[in-house]
Each structure stands twice: as C-alpha cells, then as structure tokens.
Short mmCIF file of C-alpha atoms in Angstrom, two decimals:
data_model
loop_
_atom_site.label_atom_id
_atom_site.label_comp_id
_atom_site.label_asym_id
_atom_site.label_seq_id
_atom_site.Cartn_x
_atom_site.Cartn_y
_atom_site.Cartn_z
CA MET A 1 10.06 3.78 0.77
CA LEU A 2 13.40 5.51 1.17
CA GLN A 3 12.46 8.14 -1.38
CA ALA A 4 9.21 8.84 0.45
CA SER A 5 10.94 9.06 3.84
CA GLU A 6 13.46 11.49 2.40
CA VAL A 7 10.61 13.84 1.50
CA VAL A 8 8.28 13.26 4.46
CA CYS A 9 10.80 13.00 7.30
CA PRO A 10 14.35 13.64 6.07
CA ASP A 11 15.72 13.62 9.62
CA LYS A 12 14.68 9.94 9.93
CA TRP A 13 15.96 8.82 6.51
CA GLU A 14 19.00 7.05 7.94
CA ALA A 15 16.82 5.00 10.29
CA PHE A 16 14.69 3.87 7.34
CA ALA A 17 17.80 3.06 5.30
CA ASN A 18 18.96 0.64 8.01
CA ILE A 19 15.73 -1.38 7.98
CA SER A 20 16.08 -4.71 6.23
CA LEU A 21 12.91 -6.64 5.39
CA PRO A 22 13.00 -10.04 3.71
CA GLY A 23 10.67 -10.58 0.77
CA ASN A 24 8.32 -12.82 2.74
CA LYS A 25 7.87 -10.11 5.41
CA ILE A 26 6.96 -7.59 2.71
CA ALA A 27 4.45 -10.03 1.22
CA GLU A 28 3.00 -10.58 4.70
CA ARG A 29 2.54 -6.83 5.19
CA ILE A 30 0.89 -6.50 1.78
CA ASN A 31 -1.57 -9.26 2.73
CA GLU A 32 -2.32 -7.50 6.02
CA LEU A 33 -3.02 -4.26 4.13
CA ALA A 34 -5.29 -6.09 1.69
CA GLU A 35 -7.25 -7.71 4.53
CA ASN A 36 -7.61 -4.35 6.26
CA LEU A 37 -8.83 -2.65 3.07
CA TYR A 38 -11.28 -5.48 2.42
CA SER A 39 -12.64 -5.18 5.96
CA GLN A 40 -13.04 -1.41 5.62
CA LEU A 41 -14.80 -1.84 2.29
CA GLN A 42 -17.21 -4.36 3.80
CA ASP A 43 -18.04 -1.89 6.58
CA LYS A 44 -18.69 0.93 4.13
CA GLU A 45 -20.53 -1.05 1.46
CA MET A 46 -23.62 -1.13 3.66
CA ASP A 47 -24.11 2.56 2.84
CA LEU A 48 -23.60 2.19 -0.91
CA ALA A 49 -26.22 1.29 -3.47
CA ALA A 50 -23.45 0.14 -5.82
CA PHE A 51 -19.68 0.37 -6.00
CA SER A 52 -16.82 -0.64 -8.23
CA THR A 53 -13.15 -1.25 -7.57
CA ALA A 54 -10.06 -1.18 -9.73
CA ILE A 55 -6.79 -2.56 -8.45
CA ASP A 56 -3.55 -2.31 -10.40
CA GLU A 57 -0.11 -3.58 -9.49
CA SER A 58 2.69 -2.51 -11.76
CA THR A 59 6.31 -1.50 -11.62
CA ASP A 60 7.89 1.87 -12.24
CA VAL A 61 11.01 2.57 -14.34
CA ASN A 62 13.20 1.38 -11.46
CA ASP A 63 11.28 -1.94 -11.31
CA ALA A 64 9.81 -0.98 -7.93
CA SER A 65 6.34 -2.38 -7.27
CA GLN A 66 3.49 0.12 -7.24
CA LEU A 67 -0.06 -0.57 -6.06
CA ALA A 68 -3.04 1.60 -6.89
CA VAL A 69 -6.52 1.01 -5.48
CA PHE A 70 -9.55 3.00 -6.64
CA ILE A 71 -12.96 2.65 -5.02
CA ASP A 72 -15.94 4.53 -6.39
CA GLY A 73 -19.32 4.39 -4.76
#
C-alpha cells in the first residue's frame, strides 16, 4: 500500500505510513471487498449467458499478499 501511495499520491505518503491496521481489521476489509464483488457479480450475471471466474491469492518476493480476480463473460 505504501509503494502504491508513493506513486499515486506522493504528497500523502507520510499520512499512509502512519496508518496502523491490525491483522483482523485487514481481514475484515478483505471480506467486505469480497462481499461487494460477489454482489456486483450477481447484479451483472443476469446479462450473461455464461461466465467464469479465476481467483488467485499469492505472495510476491517480499511476502506481501497479492489478490487477482479475473471475470470473463
């Protein structure tokens, strides 16, 4: 997140660096994102004859979690 903020809004990097989130708060946010994506997919699936999804969670070389979601319809 800090690396992204450094590129997107370097003037706010220090504010992002001072944010401390416990692991359970991060997990809670991830669940909220998943629920939101699921809801959006349900809304859009009405228009699709068929669709497939691929979800991958992995870590990069720094052991930072990465999430990729692909939806094809």
